[in-house]
Coordinates of C-alpha atoms and ligand atoms in Angstrom, one line a residue:
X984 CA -22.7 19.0 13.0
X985 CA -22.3 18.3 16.7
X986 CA -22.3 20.9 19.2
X987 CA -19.1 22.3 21.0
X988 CA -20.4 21.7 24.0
X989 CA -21.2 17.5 23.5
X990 CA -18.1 17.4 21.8
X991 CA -16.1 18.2 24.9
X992 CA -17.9 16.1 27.0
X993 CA -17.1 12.7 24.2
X994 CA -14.0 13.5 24.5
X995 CA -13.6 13.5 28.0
X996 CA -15.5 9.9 27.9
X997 CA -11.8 8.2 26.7
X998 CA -8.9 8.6 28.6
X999 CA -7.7 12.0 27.0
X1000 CA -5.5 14.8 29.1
X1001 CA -7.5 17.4 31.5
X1002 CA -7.5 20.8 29.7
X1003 CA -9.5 21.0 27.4
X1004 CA -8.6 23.7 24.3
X1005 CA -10.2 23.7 20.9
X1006 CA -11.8 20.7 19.1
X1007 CA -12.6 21.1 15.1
X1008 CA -14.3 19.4 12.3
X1009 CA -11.5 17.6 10.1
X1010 CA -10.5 16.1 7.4
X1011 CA -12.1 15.5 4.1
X1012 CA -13.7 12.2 4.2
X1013 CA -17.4 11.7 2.6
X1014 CA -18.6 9.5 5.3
X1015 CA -18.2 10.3 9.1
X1016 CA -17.9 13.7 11.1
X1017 CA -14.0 13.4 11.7
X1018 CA -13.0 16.1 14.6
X1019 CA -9.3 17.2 15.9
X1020 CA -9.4 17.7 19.2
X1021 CA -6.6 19.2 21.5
X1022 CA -6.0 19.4 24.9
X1023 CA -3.5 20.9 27.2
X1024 CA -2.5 20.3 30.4
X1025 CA -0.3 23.3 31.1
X1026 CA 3.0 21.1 29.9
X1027 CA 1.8 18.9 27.2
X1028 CA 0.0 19.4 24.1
X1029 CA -2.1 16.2 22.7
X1030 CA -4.4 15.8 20.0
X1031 CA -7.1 13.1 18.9
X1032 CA -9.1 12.1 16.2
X1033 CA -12.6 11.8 17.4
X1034 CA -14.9 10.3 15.0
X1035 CA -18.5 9.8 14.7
X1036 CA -19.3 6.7 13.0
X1037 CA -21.9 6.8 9.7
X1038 CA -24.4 4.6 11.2
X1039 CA -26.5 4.8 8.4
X1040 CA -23.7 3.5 6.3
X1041 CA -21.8 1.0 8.5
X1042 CA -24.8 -0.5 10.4
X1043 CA -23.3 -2.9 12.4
X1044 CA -20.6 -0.5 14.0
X1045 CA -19.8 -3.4 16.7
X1046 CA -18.4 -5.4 13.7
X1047 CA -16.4 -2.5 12.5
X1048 CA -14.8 -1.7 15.5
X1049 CA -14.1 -5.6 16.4
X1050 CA -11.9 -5.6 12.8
X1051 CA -10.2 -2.4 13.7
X1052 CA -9.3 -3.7 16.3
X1053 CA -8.2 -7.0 15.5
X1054 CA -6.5 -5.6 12.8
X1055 CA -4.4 -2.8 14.5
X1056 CA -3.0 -5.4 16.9
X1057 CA -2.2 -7.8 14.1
X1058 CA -0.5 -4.8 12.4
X1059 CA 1.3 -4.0 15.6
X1060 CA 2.6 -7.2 15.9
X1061 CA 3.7 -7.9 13.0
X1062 CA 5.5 -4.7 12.8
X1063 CA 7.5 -5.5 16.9
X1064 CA 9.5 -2.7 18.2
X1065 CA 10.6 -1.4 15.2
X1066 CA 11.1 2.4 14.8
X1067 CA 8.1 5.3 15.2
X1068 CA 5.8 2.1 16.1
X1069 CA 3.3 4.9 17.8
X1070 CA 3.6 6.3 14.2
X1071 CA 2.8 3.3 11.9
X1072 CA -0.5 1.8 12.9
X1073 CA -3.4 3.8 14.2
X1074 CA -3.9 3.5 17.9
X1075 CA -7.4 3.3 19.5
X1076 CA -7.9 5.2 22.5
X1077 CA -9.9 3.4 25.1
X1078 CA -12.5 5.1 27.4
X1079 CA -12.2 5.1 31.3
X1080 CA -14.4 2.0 31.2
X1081 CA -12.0 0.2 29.2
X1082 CA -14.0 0.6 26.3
X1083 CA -13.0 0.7 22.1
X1084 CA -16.0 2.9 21.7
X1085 CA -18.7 5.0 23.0
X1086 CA -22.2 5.0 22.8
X1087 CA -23.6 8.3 23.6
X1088 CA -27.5 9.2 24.7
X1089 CA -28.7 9.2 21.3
X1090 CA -27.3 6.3 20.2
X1091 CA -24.4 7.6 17.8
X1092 CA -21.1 5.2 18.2
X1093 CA -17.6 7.3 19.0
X1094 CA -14.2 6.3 18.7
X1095 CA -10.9 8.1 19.4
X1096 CA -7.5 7.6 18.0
X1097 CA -4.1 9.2 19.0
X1098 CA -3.3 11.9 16.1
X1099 CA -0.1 10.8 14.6
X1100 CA 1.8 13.8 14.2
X1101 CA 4.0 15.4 11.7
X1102 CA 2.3 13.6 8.9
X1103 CA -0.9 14.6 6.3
X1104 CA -3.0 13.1 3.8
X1105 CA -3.5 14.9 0.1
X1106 CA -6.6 14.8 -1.2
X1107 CA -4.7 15.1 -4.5
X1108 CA -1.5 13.5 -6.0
X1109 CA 0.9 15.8 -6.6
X1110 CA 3.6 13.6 -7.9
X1111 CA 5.1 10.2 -8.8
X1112 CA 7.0 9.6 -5.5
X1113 CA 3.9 10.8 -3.8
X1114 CA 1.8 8.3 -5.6
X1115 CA 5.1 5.6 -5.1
X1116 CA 4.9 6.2 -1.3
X1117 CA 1.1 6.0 -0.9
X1118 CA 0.6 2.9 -3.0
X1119 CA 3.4 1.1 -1.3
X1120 CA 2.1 1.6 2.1
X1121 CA -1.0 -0.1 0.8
X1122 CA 0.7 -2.8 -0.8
X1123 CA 2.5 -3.7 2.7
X1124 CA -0.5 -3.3 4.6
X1125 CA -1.9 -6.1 2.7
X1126 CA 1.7 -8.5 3.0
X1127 CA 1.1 -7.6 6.7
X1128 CA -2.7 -9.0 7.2
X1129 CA -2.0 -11.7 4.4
X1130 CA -1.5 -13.7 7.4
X1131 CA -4.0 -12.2 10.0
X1132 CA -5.5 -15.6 12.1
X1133 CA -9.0 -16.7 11.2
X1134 CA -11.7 -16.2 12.2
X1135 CA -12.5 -14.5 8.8
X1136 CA -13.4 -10.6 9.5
X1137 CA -16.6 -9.6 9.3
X1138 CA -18.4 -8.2 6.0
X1139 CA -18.4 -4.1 7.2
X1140 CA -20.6 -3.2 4.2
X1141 CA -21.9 -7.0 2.9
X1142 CA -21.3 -6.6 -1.1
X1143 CA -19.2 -3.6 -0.7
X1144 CA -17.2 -4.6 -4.2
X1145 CA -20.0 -6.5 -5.6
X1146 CA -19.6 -4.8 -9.2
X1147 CA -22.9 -6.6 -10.7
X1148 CA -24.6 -5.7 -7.2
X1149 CA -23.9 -1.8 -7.8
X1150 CA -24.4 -1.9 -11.6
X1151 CA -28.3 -3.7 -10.3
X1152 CA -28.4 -0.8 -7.8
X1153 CA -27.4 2.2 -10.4
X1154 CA -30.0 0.3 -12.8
X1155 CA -32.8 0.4 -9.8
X1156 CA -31.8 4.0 -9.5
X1157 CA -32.4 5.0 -13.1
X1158 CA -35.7 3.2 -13.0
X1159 CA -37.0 5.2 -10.1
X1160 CA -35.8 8.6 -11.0
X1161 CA -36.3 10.0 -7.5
X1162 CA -35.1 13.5 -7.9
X1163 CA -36.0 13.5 -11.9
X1164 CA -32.6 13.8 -12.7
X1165 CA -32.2 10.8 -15.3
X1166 CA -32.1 13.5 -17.9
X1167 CA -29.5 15.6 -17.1
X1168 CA -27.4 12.1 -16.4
X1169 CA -28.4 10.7 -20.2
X1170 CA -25.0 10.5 -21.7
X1171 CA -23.7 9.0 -17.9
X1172 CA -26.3 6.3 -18.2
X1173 CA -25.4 5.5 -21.9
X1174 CA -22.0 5.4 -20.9
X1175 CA -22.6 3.0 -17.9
X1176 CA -25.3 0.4 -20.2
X1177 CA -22.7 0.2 -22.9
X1178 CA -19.7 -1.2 -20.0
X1179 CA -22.4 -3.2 -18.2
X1180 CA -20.2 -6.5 -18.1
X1181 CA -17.2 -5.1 -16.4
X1182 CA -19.0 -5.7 -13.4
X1183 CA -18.3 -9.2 -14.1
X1184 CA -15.0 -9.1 -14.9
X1185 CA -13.3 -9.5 -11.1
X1186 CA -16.3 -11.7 -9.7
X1187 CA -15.9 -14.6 -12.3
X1188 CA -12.2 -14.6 -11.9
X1189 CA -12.2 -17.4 -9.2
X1190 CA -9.4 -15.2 -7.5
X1191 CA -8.6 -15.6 -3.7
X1192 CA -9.7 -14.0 -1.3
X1193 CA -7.4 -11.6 1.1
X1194 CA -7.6 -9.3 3.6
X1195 CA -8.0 -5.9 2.0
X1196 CA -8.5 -2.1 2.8
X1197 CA -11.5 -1.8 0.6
X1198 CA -11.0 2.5 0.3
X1199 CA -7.0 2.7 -0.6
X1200 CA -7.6 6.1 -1.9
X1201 CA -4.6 8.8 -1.4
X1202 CA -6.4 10.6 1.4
X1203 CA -6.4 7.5 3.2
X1204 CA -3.0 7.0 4.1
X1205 CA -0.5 9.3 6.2
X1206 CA 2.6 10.5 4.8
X1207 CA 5.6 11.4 6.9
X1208 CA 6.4 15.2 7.1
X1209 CA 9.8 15.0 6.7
X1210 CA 10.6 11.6 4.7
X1211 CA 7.6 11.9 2.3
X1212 CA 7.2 8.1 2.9
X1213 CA 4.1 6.6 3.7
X1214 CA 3.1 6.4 7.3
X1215 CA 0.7 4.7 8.8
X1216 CA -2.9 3.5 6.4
X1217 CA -5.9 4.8 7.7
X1218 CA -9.9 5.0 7.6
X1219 CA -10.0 1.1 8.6
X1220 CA -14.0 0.9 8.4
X1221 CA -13.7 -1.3 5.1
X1222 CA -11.0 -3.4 6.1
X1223 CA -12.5 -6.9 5.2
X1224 CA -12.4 -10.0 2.9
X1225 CA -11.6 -8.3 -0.5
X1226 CA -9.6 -9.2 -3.7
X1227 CA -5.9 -7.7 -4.5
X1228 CA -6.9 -6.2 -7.4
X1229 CA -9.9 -3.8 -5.7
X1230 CA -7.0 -2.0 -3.7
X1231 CA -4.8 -2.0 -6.4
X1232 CA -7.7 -0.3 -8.8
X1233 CA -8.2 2.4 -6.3
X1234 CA -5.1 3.9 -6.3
X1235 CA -5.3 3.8 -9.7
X1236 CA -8.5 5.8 -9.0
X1237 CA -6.8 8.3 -7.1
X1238 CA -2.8 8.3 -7.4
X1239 CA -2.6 9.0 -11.4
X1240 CA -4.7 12.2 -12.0
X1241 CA -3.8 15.1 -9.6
X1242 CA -7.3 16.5 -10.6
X1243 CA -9.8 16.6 -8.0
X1244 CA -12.9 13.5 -7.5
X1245 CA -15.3 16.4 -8.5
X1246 CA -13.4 18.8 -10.9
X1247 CA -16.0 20.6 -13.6
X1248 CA -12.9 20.9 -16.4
X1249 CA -12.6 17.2 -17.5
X1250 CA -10.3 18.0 -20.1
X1251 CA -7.1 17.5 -17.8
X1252 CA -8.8 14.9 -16.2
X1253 CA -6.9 11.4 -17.6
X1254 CA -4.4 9.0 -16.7
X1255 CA -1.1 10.1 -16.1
X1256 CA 1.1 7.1 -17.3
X1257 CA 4.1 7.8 -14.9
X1258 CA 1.7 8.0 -12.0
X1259 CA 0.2 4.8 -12.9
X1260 CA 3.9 3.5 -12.8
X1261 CA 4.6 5.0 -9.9
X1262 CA 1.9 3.5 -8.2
X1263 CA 2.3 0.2 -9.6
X1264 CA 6.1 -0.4 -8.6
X1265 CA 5.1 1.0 -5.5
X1266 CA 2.5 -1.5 -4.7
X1267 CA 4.0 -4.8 -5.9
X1268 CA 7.4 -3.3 -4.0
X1269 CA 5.3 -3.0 -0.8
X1270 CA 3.3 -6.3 -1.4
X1271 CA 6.1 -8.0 -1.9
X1272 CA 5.9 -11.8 -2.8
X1273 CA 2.9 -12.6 -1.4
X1274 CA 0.4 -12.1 -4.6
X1275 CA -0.1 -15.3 -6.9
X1276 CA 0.2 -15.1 -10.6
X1277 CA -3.7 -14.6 -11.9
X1278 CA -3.6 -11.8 -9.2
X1279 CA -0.5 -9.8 -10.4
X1280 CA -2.5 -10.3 -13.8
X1281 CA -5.5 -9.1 -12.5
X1282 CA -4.8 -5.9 -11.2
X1283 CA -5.2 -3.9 -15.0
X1284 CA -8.9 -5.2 -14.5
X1285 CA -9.2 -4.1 -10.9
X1286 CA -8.7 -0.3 -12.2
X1287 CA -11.1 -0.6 -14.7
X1288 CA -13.4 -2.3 -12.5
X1289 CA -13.3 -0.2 -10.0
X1290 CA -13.3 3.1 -11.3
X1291 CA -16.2 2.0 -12.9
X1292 CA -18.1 0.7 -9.8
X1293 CA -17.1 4.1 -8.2
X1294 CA -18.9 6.3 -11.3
X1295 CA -22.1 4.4 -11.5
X1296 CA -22.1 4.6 -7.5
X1297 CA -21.8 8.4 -7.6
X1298 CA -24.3 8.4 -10.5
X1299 CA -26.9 6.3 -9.0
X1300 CA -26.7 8.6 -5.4
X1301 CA -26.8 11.4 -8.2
X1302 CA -30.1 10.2 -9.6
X1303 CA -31.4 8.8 -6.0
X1304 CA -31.0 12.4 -4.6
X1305 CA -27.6 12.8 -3.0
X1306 CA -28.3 10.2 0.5
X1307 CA -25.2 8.9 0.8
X1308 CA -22.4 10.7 -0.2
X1309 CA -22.1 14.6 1.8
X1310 CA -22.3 16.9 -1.1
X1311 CA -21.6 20.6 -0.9
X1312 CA -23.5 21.6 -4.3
X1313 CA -26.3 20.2 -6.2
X1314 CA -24.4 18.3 -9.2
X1315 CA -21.5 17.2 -7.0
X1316 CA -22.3 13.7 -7.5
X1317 CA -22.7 13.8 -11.2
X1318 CA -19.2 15.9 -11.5
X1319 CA -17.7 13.2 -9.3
X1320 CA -19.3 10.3 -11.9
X1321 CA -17.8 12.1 -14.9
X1322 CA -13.9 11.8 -13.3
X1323 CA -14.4 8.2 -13.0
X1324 CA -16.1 7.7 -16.6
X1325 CA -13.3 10.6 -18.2
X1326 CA -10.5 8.2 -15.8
X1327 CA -12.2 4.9 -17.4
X1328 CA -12.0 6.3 -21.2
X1329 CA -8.3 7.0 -20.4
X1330 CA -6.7 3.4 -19.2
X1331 CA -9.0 1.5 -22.0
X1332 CA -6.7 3.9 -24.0
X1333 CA -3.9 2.9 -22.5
X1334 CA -4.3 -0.4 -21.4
X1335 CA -2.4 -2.2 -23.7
X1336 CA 0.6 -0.1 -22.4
X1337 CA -0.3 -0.5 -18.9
X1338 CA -0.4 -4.2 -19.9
X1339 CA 2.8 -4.4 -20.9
X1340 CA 4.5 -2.3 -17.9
X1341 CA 2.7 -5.0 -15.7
X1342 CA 4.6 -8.1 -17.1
X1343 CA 8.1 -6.6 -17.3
X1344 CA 7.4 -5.7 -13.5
X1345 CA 5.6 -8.9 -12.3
Ligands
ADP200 P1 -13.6 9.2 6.4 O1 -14.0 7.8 6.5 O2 -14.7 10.2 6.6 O3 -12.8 9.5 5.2 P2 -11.0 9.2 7.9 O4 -10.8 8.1 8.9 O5 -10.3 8.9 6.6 O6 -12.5 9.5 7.7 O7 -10.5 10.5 8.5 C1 -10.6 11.8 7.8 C2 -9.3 12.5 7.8 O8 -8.8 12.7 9.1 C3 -8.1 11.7 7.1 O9 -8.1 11.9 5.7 C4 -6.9 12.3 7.8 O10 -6.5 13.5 7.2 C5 -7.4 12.6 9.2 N1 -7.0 11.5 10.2 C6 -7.7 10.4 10.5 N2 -7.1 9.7 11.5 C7 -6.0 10.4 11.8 C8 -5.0 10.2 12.8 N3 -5.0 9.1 13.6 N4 -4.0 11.1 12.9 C9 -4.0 12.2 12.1 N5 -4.9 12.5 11.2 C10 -5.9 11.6 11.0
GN1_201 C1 -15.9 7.0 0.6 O1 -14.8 7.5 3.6 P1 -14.1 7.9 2.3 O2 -14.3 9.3 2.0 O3 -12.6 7.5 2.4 C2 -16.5 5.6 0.3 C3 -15.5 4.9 -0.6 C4 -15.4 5.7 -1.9 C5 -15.0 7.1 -1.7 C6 -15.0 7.9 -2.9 C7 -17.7 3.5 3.2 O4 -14.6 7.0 1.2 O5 -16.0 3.6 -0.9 O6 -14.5 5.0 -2.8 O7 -15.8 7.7 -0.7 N1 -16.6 4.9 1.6 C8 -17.6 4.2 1.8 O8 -14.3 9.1 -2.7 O9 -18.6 4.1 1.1
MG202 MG1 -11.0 8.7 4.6

C-alpha cells in the first residue's frame, strides 16, 4: 500500500484539478493497486482512477500502455460522436509533460483515467439481464477492434491463454511443492491429471486469430446506473492477440454462477442454465456478424477450456505459495480452484444442452 502523502503528489503529476480531497484504495481487482481519487476545486468535483501497474506481472508495461492506447483511440473512433462518448471508452489522462504514464523515483509505472461516473462493476452476477448486458458489451468490443490496423498488438503477458503452457506450469508446481501444500490439494491435482488434454482443445483448433480482452470477467466491464446496460469495458492490460472463444469462456466463468470466485460452500456453486443463455445471446448479439463458423462452434470449448486453465492457475499459485494472485487468507487460492473445478463438473453436465442452445442461436 502506498502512502497518502505520494499518492497526492502522482496525482498531481497528470493534468488533474487543484484541490486536492481524499484519494482511496479501489476496486476489487487481483492484480494492481487501483485508487479513487477526488479533487475539488471549490466548483467542481472530479474523480480518477489512478493505478499502479503490477510490474511483476506485466513486465513490459511500455507495451501495455502502447495497446491501451492504440486501442482506446481505435474504440473512439469507431464509436464517432455518438452519445455519452466520454462514457463508453476509457479515457487516459495525460501528465503535464504530455505523458500516457508516469514513472515515479522507484521505478513503479502510473496511469490515470477519467472515472466514468454513474456506473459500477459487480463482482457477482445477479441476474440474466445483468449477465445479457455484460456479455454483450464484450461481444461488441471485439466487432469494434475486429478491424483495428496492423501492426499486430503486442503479447502483454507472452502465453497468457497458452492452456498446455499453464497445465506444464501447474505440473512444475506440483513437482516442487514449495509451501508443502500438494497434500491438502490431492483431490485438485487428481481432478486436473484426469482433464490434462483440454489444454489442447483451443490450441489445435487452427482458429483465427482476433483482437481480444483476454480478462472478460463481470467486474471488468461498467454498467450504466440508470439503464443497466453495459458501459464502457475495462482493465485493458490483456487486450492482445487472442481467440473468440477465450472471451466467450470467461464470461461463462463469471456471468452464470452469482457465487463468489472464492466461496467455501460449493454446493450452490454450478452453472445457471439461463445465465449461460443470457450471456450467450448477449455476446453473439453484441458480436454481431463478424465471427466465422468453427468460431461460433468453438465457443462451448472455450468455457470449458478456460475455466479449466483458470483452476489449475489458482491451484498451481496455491501450491507455489500464493505469488501472484493477492490473497486475504491462507486457502484462498485453493477455494478459488475449487469454483472453477465445481463450474467445470457443471457444463460437462450440461453441455450437450448448452450445445444445442448454440446452434439454434448461431
Ligand atoms: P485490476 O486489473 O486490478 O482488476 P481494474 O482496471 O479492473 O484493475 O480496476 C479495478 C476496479 O476499479 C474495477 O473493477 C472498477 O470497479 C474500477 N474502475 C477501473 N477503472 C475505472 C474508471 N475509469 N471509472 C470508474 N471505475 C473504474
Ligand atoms: C486477474 O486483474 P483481474 O483481477 O481482472 C487475472 C485474470 C484472471 C482473474 C481471476 C493479468 O484478473 O487472468 O482470470 O484475475 N489477470 C491477470 O479472477 O493475470
Ligand atoms: Mg479488473
Amino acid at each position: 500500500m502506498i502512502e497518502l502523502l505520494s499518492l497526492v503528489a502522482v496525482a498531481r503529476v497528470f493534468e488533474v484539478q487543484k484541490g486536492f480531497r481524499s484519494a482511496k484504495p479501489y476496486g476489487s481487482g487481483h492484480i494492481h493497486d487501483t485508487y479513487c481519487v477526488t479533487f475539488d476545486d471549490g466548483d467542481r468535483e472530479d474523480r480518477i482512477i489512478l493505478q499502479c501497474i503490477n510490474t511483476a506481472i506485466f513486465k513490459n508495461p511500455v507495451a501495455v500502455m502502447e495497446n491501451i492506447e492504440r486501442v482506446t483511440n481505435h474504440l473512439r473512433s469507431r464509436l464517432g460522436r455518438g452519445a455519452d462518448i466520454g462514457r463508453r471508452v476509457l479515457q487516459l489522462i495525460s501528465t503535464h509533460d504530455g505523458a500516457g504514464w508516469h514513472v515515479d523515483a522507484e521505478g513503479r509505472y502510473w496511469r490515470a483515467y477519467q472515472f466514468i461516473e454513474q456506473a459500477r462493476t459487480f463482482d457477482s452476477v445477479n441476474s440474466p439481464k445483468q449477465a445479457f448486458e455484460a456479455a454483450k458489451a464484450f461481444g461488441e468490443f471485439q466487432r469494434l477492434l475486429a478491424d483495428l490496423p496492423p501492426p499486430r498488438l503486442h503479447e502483454s503477458i507472452p502465453d497468457f491463454h497458452n492452456t498446455a503452457k499453464r497445465f506444464s506450469a501447474f505440473e512444475r508446481a506440483v513437482a516442487a511443492d514449495e509451501s508443502a501444500r500438494d497434500e491438502a490439494a490431492r483431490d485438485e491435482i487428481a481432478f486436473a491429471r484426469a482433464r490434462e488434454t483440454l489444454a489442447m482443445v483451443l490450441l489445435g483448433a487452427g482458429l483465427p486469430e482476433r483482437v481480444t480482452h483476454n480478462d472478460t470477467k463481470l467486474n471488468n466491464v461498467l454498467l450504466d446506473d440508470e439503464s443497466g446496460e453495459g458501459l464502457c469495458v475495462i482493465d485493458l492490460d490483456t487486450v492482445m492477440p487472442g481467440l473468440a472463444a477465450y472471451d466467450f469462456g470467461d464470461m461463462v466463468r463469471t456471468m452464470t454462477c452469482p457465487e463468489a470466485e472464492d466461496e467455501r460452500d460449493l454446493s450452490q456453486v454450478a452453472v445457471d442454465f439461463e445465465l449461460f443463455d443470457a450471456v450467450l445471446r448477449g455476446y453473439l448479439g453484441g458480436a454481431g456478424s463478424f465471427l466465422t463458423a468453427p468460431e461460433r462452434g468453438s465457443l462451448i470449448a472455450g468455457a470449458k477450456v478456460i475455466v479449466f486453465e483458470q483452476g489449475i492457475r489458482f491451484l498451481a499459485d496455491f501450491l507455489a505459495g500464493d505469488t501472484y494472485y493477492k490473497v486475504n487468507r491462507p486457502e484462498q487460492n485453493l477455494d478459488r480452484c475449487r469454483t472453477q473445478f465445481k463450474l467445470l463438473s457443471s457444463i460437462e453436465q450440461q453441455e450437450d444442452d448448452m450445445t444445442g442452445l448454440l446452434r439454434a442461436l448461431a
